[in-house]
PDB file of C-alpha atoms in Angstrom:
ATOM      1  CA  UNK A   8      20.565   2.576   9.826  1.00  0.00           C
ATOM      2  CA  UNK A   9      22.370   1.463   6.675  1.00  0.00           C
ATOM      3  CA  UNK A  10      22.816   3.906   3.831  1.00  0.00           C
ATOM      4  CA  UNK A  11      20.768   3.220   0.722  1.00  0.00           C
ATOM      5  CA  UNK A  12      22.643   3.723  -2.529  1.00  0.00           C
ATOM      6  CA  UNK A  13      20.062   4.971  -5.065  1.00  0.00           C
ATOM      7  CA  UNK A  14      19.978   3.294  -8.453  1.00  0.00           C
ATOM      8  CA  UNK A  15      19.825   5.424 -11.555  1.00  0.00           C
ATOM      9  CA  UNK A  16      16.384   5.823 -13.073  1.00  0.00           C
ATOM     10  CA  UNK A  17      17.233   3.761 -16.208  1.00  0.00           C
ATOM     11  CA  UNK A  18      17.739   0.714 -13.946  1.00  0.00           C
ATOM     12  CA  UNK A  19      14.056   0.607 -12.974  1.00  0.00           C
ATOM     13  CA  UNK A  20      13.188  -1.647 -15.897  1.00  0.00           C
ATOM     14  CA  UNK A  21      15.898  -4.189 -15.165  1.00  0.00           C
ATOM     15  CA  UNK A  22      15.048  -4.145 -11.445  1.00  0.00           C
ATOM     16  CA  UNK A  23      11.381  -4.778 -12.222  1.00  0.00           C
ATOM     17  CA  UNK A  24      12.271  -7.687 -14.505  1.00  0.00           C
ATOM     18  CA  UNK A  25      14.783  -9.301 -12.151  1.00  0.00           C
ATOM     19  CA  UNK A  26      13.161  -9.032  -8.737  1.00  0.00           C
ATOM     20  CA  UNK A  27      10.507 -11.397  -7.495  1.00  0.00           C
ATOM     21  CA  UNK A  28       9.726  -9.243  -4.456  1.00  0.00           C
ATOM     22  CA  UNK A  29       7.794  -5.999  -4.413  1.00  0.00           C
ATOM     23  CA  UNK A  30       6.691  -3.528  -1.756  1.00  0.00           C
ATOM     24  CA  UNK A  31       3.582  -1.760  -2.998  1.00  0.00           C
ATOM     25  CA  UNK A  32       2.935   1.428  -1.015  1.00  0.00           C
ATOM     26  CA  UNK A  33      -0.664   2.122  -1.908  1.00  0.00           C
ATOM     27  CA  UNK A  34      -2.271   5.588  -1.629  1.00  0.00           C
ATOM     28  CA  UNK A  35      -0.060   6.585   1.323  1.00  0.00           C
ATOM     29  CA  UNK A  36      -0.797  10.270   0.832  1.00  0.00           C
ATOM     30  CA  UNK A  37      -0.760  13.293   3.074  1.00  0.00           C
ATOM     31  CA  UNK A  38      -4.524  13.742   3.231  1.00  0.00           C
ATOM     32  CA  UNK A  39      -5.514  10.290   4.471  1.00  0.00           C
ATOM     33  CA  UNK A  40      -2.485  10.102   6.770  1.00  0.00           C
ATOM     34  CA  UNK A  41      -3.117  13.480   8.398  1.00  0.00           C
ATOM     35  CA  UNK A  42      -4.652  13.802  11.857  1.00  0.00           C
ATOM     36  CA  UNK A  43      -8.293  12.667  12.153  1.00  0.00           C
ATOM     37  CA  UNK A  44     -10.982  13.506  11.291  1.00  0.00           C
ATOM     38  CA  UNK A  45      -9.387  14.570   8.013  1.00  0.00           C
ATOM     39  CA  UNK A  46      -7.199  11.495   8.025  1.00  0.00           C
ATOM     40  CA  UNK A  47      -8.133   7.930   8.947  1.00  0.00           C
ATOM     41  CA  UNK A  48      -8.647   7.148  12.666  1.00  0.00           C
ATOM     42  CA  UNK A  49      -5.436   5.080  12.817  1.00  0.00           C
ATOM     43  CA  UNK A  50      -3.265   7.713  11.102  1.00  0.00           C
ATOM     44  CA  UNK A  51      -1.151   8.330  14.236  1.00  0.00           C
ATOM     45  CA  UNK A  52       0.008   4.678  14.282  1.00  0.00           C
ATOM     46  CA  UNK A  53      -0.365   3.820  10.599  1.00  0.00           C
ATOM     47  CA  UNK A  54       2.026   6.486   9.368  1.00  0.00           C
ATOM     48  CA  UNK A  55       5.036   5.334  11.467  1.00  0.00           C
ATOM     49  CA  UNK A  56       4.172   1.687  10.754  1.00  0.00           C
ATOM     50  CA  UNK A  57       4.357   2.193   6.985  1.00  0.00           C
ATOM     51  CA  UNK A  58       7.527   4.231   7.468  1.00  0.00           C
ATOM     52  CA  UNK A  59       9.139   1.315   9.370  1.00  0.00           C
ATOM     53  CA  UNK A  60       8.179  -1.167   6.655  1.00  0.00           C
ATOM     54  CA  UNK A  61       9.512   1.118   3.946  1.00  0.00           C
ATOM     55  CA  UNK A  62      12.805   1.527   5.828  1.00  0.00           C
ATOM     56  CA  UNK A  63      13.107  -2.255   6.287  1.00  0.00           C
ATOM     57  CA  UNK A  64      12.588  -2.799   2.571  1.00  0.00           C
ATOM     58  CA  UNK A  65      15.113  -0.140   1.583  1.00  0.00           C
ATOM     59  CA  UNK A  66      17.727  -1.496   3.965  1.00  0.00           C
ATOM     60  CA  UNK A  67      17.271  -5.186   3.163  1.00  0.00           C
ATOM     61  CA  UNK A  68      20.317  -7.038   1.865  1.00  0.00           C
ATOM     62  CA  UNK A  69      18.467  -7.533  -1.418  1.00  0.00           C
ATOM     63  CA  UNK A  70      15.880  -4.740  -1.511  1.00  0.00           C
ATOM     64  CA  UNK A  71      12.581  -5.414  -3.266  1.00  0.00           C
ATOM     65  CA  UNK A  72      11.212  -3.274  -6.028  1.00  0.00           C
ATOM     66  CA  UNK A  73       9.385  -0.466  -4.190  1.00  0.00           C
ATOM     67  CA  UNK A  74       6.454   1.079  -6.032  1.00  0.00           C
ATOM     68  CA  UNK A  75       4.465   4.068  -4.779  1.00  0.00           C
ATOM     69  CA  UNK A  76       0.864   4.311  -5.996  1.00  0.00           C
ATOM     70  CA  UNK A  77      -0.820   7.706  -5.794  1.00  0.00           C
ATOM     71  CA  UNK A  78      -4.590   8.086  -6.070  1.00  0.00           C
ATOM     72  CA  UNK A  79      -5.954  10.932  -8.153  1.00  0.00           C
ATOM     73  CA  UNK A  80      -9.264  12.051  -6.694  1.00  0.00           C
ATOM     74  CA  UNK A  81     -11.945  14.249  -8.212  1.00  0.00           C
ATOM     75  CA  UNK A  82     -12.224  17.998  -7.825  1.00  0.00           C
ATOM     76  CA  UNK A  83     -12.731  18.973  -4.190  1.00  0.00           C
ATOM     77  CA  UNK A  84     -11.708  15.580  -2.801  1.00  0.00           C
ATOM     78  CA  UNK A  85      -8.946  15.094  -0.243  1.00  0.00           C
ATOM     79  CA  UNK A  86      -6.606  13.686  -2.893  1.00  0.00           C
ATOM     80  CA  UNK A  87      -7.436  16.054  -5.726  1.00  0.00           C
ATOM     81  CA  UNK A  88      -4.241  16.208  -7.859  1.00  0.00           C
ATOM     82  CA  UNK A  89      -1.722  18.900  -6.985  1.00  0.00           C
ATOM     83  CA  UNK A  90      -3.351  19.743  -3.662  1.00  0.00           C
ATOM     84  CA  UNK A  91      -1.542  19.208  -0.317  1.00  0.00           C
ATOM     85  CA  UNK A  92      -3.570  16.070   0.470  1.00  0.00           C
ATOM     86  CA  UNK A  93      -2.572  14.446  -2.832  1.00  0.00           C
ATOM     87  CA  UNK A  94       1.160  14.485  -2.074  1.00  0.00           C
ATOM     88  CA  UNK A  95       2.883  11.228  -1.168  1.00  0.00           C
ATOM     89  CA  UNK A  96       3.561  10.987   2.560  1.00  0.00           C
ATOM     90  CA  UNK A  97       6.891   9.211   1.956  1.00  0.00           C
ATOM     91  CA  UNK A  98       9.224  10.647  -0.653  1.00  0.00           C
ATOM     92  CA  UNK A  99      10.242   8.040  -3.256  1.00  0.00           C
ATOM     93  CA  UNK A 100      13.917   7.450  -3.950  1.00  0.00           C
ATOM     94  CA  UNK A 101      15.057   8.037  -7.561  1.00  0.00           C
ATOM     95  CA  UNK A 102      14.744   4.352  -8.511  1.00  0.00           C
ATOM     96  CA  UNK A 103      11.298   3.876  -6.910  1.00  0.00           C
ATOM     97  CA  UNK A 104       8.532   4.269  -9.520  1.00  0.00           C
ATOM     98  CA  UNK A 105       5.416   6.334  -8.834  1.00  0.00           C
ATOM     99  CA  UNK A 106       2.190   5.137 -10.477  1.00  0.00           C
ATOM    100  CA  UNK A 107      -0.866   7.385 -10.611  1.00  0.00           C
ATOM    101  CA  UNK A 108      -4.301   5.768 -10.587  1.00  0.00           C
ATOM    102  CA  UNK A 109      -7.968   6.758 -10.655  1.00  0.00           C
ATOM    103  CA  UNK A 110      -9.611   3.425  -9.747  1.00  0.00           C
ATOM    104  CA  UNK A 111      -9.489   1.296  -6.588  1.00  0.00           C
ATOM    105  CA  UNK A 112      -7.639  -1.480  -8.415  1.00  0.00           C
ATOM    106  CA  UNK A 113      -4.125  -0.124  -8.890  1.00  0.00           C
ATOM    107  CA  UNK A 114      -3.585  -2.411 -11.898  1.00  0.00           C
ATOM    108  CA  UNK A 115      -6.563  -0.957 -13.789  1.00  0.00           C
ATOM    109  CA  UNK A 116      -5.590   1.622 -16.393  1.00  0.00           C
ATOM    110  CA  UNK A 117      -2.024   1.993 -15.099  1.00  0.00           C
ATOM    111  CA  UNK A 118       1.474   0.709 -15.879  1.00  0.00           C
ATOM    112  CA  UNK A 119       1.652  -1.282 -12.624  1.00  0.00           C
ATOM    113  CA  UNK A 120       1.228  -4.609 -14.397  1.00  0.00           C
ATOM    114  CA  UNK A 121       4.281  -3.835 -16.527  1.00  0.00           C
ATOM    115  CA  UNK A 122       6.418  -3.137 -13.450  1.00  0.00           C
ATOM    116  CA  UNK A 123       5.385  -6.203 -11.419  1.00  0.00           C
ATOM    117  CA  UNK A 124       5.918  -9.621 -12.946  1.00  0.00           C
ATOM    118  CA  UNK A 125       3.015 -12.089 -12.555  1.00  0.00           C
ATOM    119  CA  UNK A 126       4.967 -14.433 -10.271  1.00  0.00           C
ATOM    120  CA  UNK A 127       6.289 -11.738  -7.931  1.00  0.00           C
ATOM    121  CA  UNK A 128       5.623 -11.746  -4.193  1.00  0.00           C
ATOM    122  CA  UNK A 129       3.924  -8.454  -3.293  1.00  0.00           C
ATOM    123  CA  UNK A 130       3.792  -6.893   0.154  1.00  0.00           C
ATOM    124  CA  UNK A 131       0.904  -4.399   0.075  1.00  0.00           C
ATOM    125  CA  UNK A 132       0.584  -1.583   2.619  1.00  0.00           C
ATOM    126  CA  UNK A 133      -1.419   1.632   2.649  1.00  0.00           C
ATOM    127  CA  UNK A 134      -4.995   2.826   2.202  1.00  0.00           C
ATOM    128  CA  UNK A 135      -7.931   2.375   2.158  1.00  0.00           C
ATOM    129  CA  UNK A 136      -8.533  -1.143   3.413  1.00  0.00           C
ATOM    130  CA  UNK A 137     -12.047  -1.582   2.034  1.00  0.00           C
ATOM    131  CA  UNK A 138     -11.369   0.106  -1.299  1.00  0.00           C
ATOM    132  CA  UNK A 139      -7.909   0.198  -2.905  1.00  0.00           C
ATOM    133  CA  UNK A 140      -6.309  -2.396  -0.621  1.00  0.00           C
ATOM    134  CA  UNK A 141      -9.076  -4.960  -1.165  1.00  0.00           C
ATOM    135  CA  UNK A 142      -9.361  -4.338  -4.924  1.00  0.00           C
ATOM    136  CA  UNK A 143      -5.604  -4.373  -5.557  1.00  0.00           C
ATOM    137  CA  UNK A 144      -4.991  -7.485  -3.437  1.00  0.00           C
ATOM    138  CA  UNK A 145      -7.774  -9.280  -5.317  1.00  0.00           C
ATOM    139  CA  UNK A 146      -6.358  -8.235  -8.693  1.00  0.00           C
ATOM    140  CA  UNK A 147      -2.851  -9.329  -7.701  1.00  0.00           C
ATOM    141  CA  UNK A 148      -4.119 -12.742  -6.608  1.00  0.00           C
ATOM    142  CA  UNK A 149      -5.951 -13.096  -9.926  1.00  0.00           C
ATOM    143  CA  UNK A 150      -2.670 -12.369 -11.759  1.00  0.00           C
ATOM    144  CA  UNK A 151      -0.979 -15.202  -9.869  1.00  0.00           C
ATOM    145  CA  UNK A 152       1.049 -13.072  -7.456  1.00  0.00           C
ATOM    146  CA  UNK A 153       1.699 -14.149  -3.894  1.00  0.00           C
ATOM    147  CA  UNK A 154       0.262 -11.332  -1.754  1.00  0.00           C
ATOM    148  CA  UNK A 155       1.290 -10.443   1.805  1.00  0.00           C
ATOM    149  CA  UNK A 156      -0.315  -7.946   4.171  1.00  0.00           C
ATOM    150  CA  UNK A 157       0.943  -6.778   7.557  1.00  0.00           C
ATOM    151  CA  UNK A 158      -1.588  -6.234  10.345  1.00  0.00           C
ATOM    152  CA  UNK A 159      -1.665  -2.581  11.297  1.00  0.00           C
ATOM    153  CA  UNK A 160      -0.102  -1.492   7.983  1.00  0.00           C
ATOM    154  CA  UNK A 161      -3.370  -0.540   6.306  1.00  0.00           C
ATOM    155  CA  UNK A 162      -6.295   1.616   7.320  1.00  0.00           C
ATOM    156  CA  UNK A 163      -9.639   3.159   6.431  1.00  0.00           C
ATOM    157  CA  UNK A 164     -12.361   5.451   7.757  1.00  0.00           C
ATOM    158  CA  UNK A 165     -15.350   4.664   9.953  1.00  0.00           C
ATOM    159  CA  UNK A 166     -18.324   3.716   7.781  1.00  0.00           C
ATOM    160  CA  UNK A 167     -21.716   5.359   8.161  1.00  0.00           C
ATOM    161  CA  UNK A 168     -24.356   2.692   7.542  1.00  0.00           C
ATOM    162  CA  UNK A 169     -27.328   3.723   5.432  1.00  0.00           C
ATOM    163  CA  UNK A 170     -29.333   0.503   5.722  1.00  0.00           C
ATOM    164  CA  UNK A 171     -30.364  -1.724   8.608  1.00  0.00           C
ATOM    165  CA  UNK A 172     -30.991   1.007  11.129  1.00  0.00           C
ATOM    166  CA  UNK A 173     -28.004   3.185  10.356  1.00  0.00           C
ATOM    167  CA  UNK A 174     -25.192   3.633  12.838  1.00  0.00           C
ATOM    168  CA  UNK A 175     -21.441   3.684  12.339  1.00  0.00           C
ATOM    169  CA  UNK A 176     -19.093   0.744  11.814  1.00  0.00           C
ATOM    170  CA  UNK A 177     -15.686   1.567  13.332  1.00  0.00           C
ATOM    171  CA  UNK A 178     -12.694   1.537  11.008  1.00  0.00           C
ATOM    172  CA  UNK A 179     -10.915  -1.079  13.147  1.00  0.00           C
ATOM    173  CA  UNK A 180     -13.780  -3.532  12.637  1.00  0.00           C
ATOM    174  CA  UNK A 181     -13.794  -2.922   8.885  1.00  0.00           C
ATOM    175  CA  UNK A 182     -10.029  -3.469   8.732  1.00  0.00           C
ATOM    176  CA  UNK A 183     -10.320  -6.768  10.608  1.00  0.00           C
ATOM    177  CA  UNK A 184     -13.212  -7.943   8.422  1.00  0.00           C
ATOM    178  CA  UNK A 185     -11.311  -7.213   5.213  1.00  0.00           C
ATOM    179  CA  UNK A 186      -8.211  -8.960   6.572  1.00  0.00           C
ATOM    180  CA  UNK A 187     -10.345 -12.060   7.155  1.00  0.00           C
ATOM    181  CA  UNK A 188     -11.904 -11.821   3.710  1.00  0.00           C
ATOM    182  CA  UNK A 189      -8.550 -11.442   1.980  1.00  0.00           C
ATOM    183  CA  UNK A 190      -6.899 -14.177   4.028  1.00  0.00           C
ATOM    184  CA  UNK A 191      -9.657 -16.555   2.958  1.00  0.00           C
ATOM    185  CA  UNK A 192      -9.021 -15.518  -0.656  1.00  0.00           C
ATOM    186  CA  UNK A 193      -5.324 -16.388  -0.365  1.00  0.00           C
ATOM    187  CA  UNK A 194      -3.538 -13.343   1.049  1.00  0.00           C
ATOM    188  CA  UNK A 195      -0.874 -14.123   3.680  1.00  0.00           C
ATOM    189  CA  UNK A 196      -1.260 -12.074   6.873  1.00  0.00           C
ATOM    190  CA  UNK A 197       1.869 -11.177   8.809  1.00  0.00           C
ATOM    191  CA  UNK A 198       2.579  -9.326  12.045  1.00  0.00           C
ATOM    192  CA  UNK A 199       4.957  -6.424  12.614  1.00  0.00           C
ATOM    193  CA  UNK A 200       7.152  -8.784  14.653  1.00  0.00           C
ATOM    194  CA  UNK A 201       7.837 -10.584  11.353  1.00  0.00           C
ATOM    195  CA  UNK A 202       9.181  -7.402   9.757  1.00  0.00           C
ATOM    196  CA  UNK A 203      12.865  -8.265  10.045  1.00  0.00           C
ATOM    197  CA  UNK A 204      12.339 -11.383   7.918  1.00  0.00           C
ATOM    198  CA  UNK A 205       9.802 -10.149   5.360  1.00  0.00           C
ATOM    199  CA  UNK A 206      12.359  -8.832   2.885  1.00  0.00           C
ATOM    200  CA  UNK A 207      15.199 -11.219   3.733  1.00  0.00           C
ATOM    201  CA  UNK A 208      15.959 -14.273   1.634  1.00  0.00           C
ATOM    202  CA  UNK A 209      13.765 -17.137   2.754  1.00  0.00           C
TER     203      UNK A 209
END
C-alpha cells in the first residue's frame, strides 16, 4: 500500500477550493459499527467496506477531499458526544476535516457547505441509509453536486413497523429501497468492483 503524505492543516482550505472530488464519510462511528444488536446488522461487512473505500481514496494518484461527519446524539443515545459510541471508527488524517452535526442532513447547521464546492462530485458512504444518507444525498443533489453511492457501503437498522399490522422490515430491504429512491432522484450507484476507478481521473 502506498504511503500517504499528510498535508498540513492550513492546506485544508486550498484543497477544498481546488478539488472537484470529495469522499464524505458519514456517521461512521464506533457505536453503529459495533457488533449487532448494538450496531447495524451489516456492521461486520460494512466496516471493512468503508475502510477499503477510504484507503482507495487516500492512495489515489490525486486524492479527493476526505471529510468525516460525526453525529452528535442526545443524552443516553448510542452517539452521545464523548462516549465510546460517538468516536469515529476511522481516524482522520491531519488534513481531513471533521464536521459535527445534529441533524440528518449533514449540510444543515454545519460548515460542510463551505468545504464542498457546489459542483463537486461527492462519494457518500456511511450511516444510516434511511436517515443521514438519504437526507444528505438529497441536499447535495439540490446544491448541484454529482452524488455517487457504492452498494454495500451504507447501512441501517431493521425497522419495527407500527402501522399496517406491525412486523419488522429487514435493514437489507430498507437499504435497497433507499438506493432505488436515490437513484431515481439522480444519485449514481456503483459497485465495489468499480472501486479502483472511482477516485482515478476519468
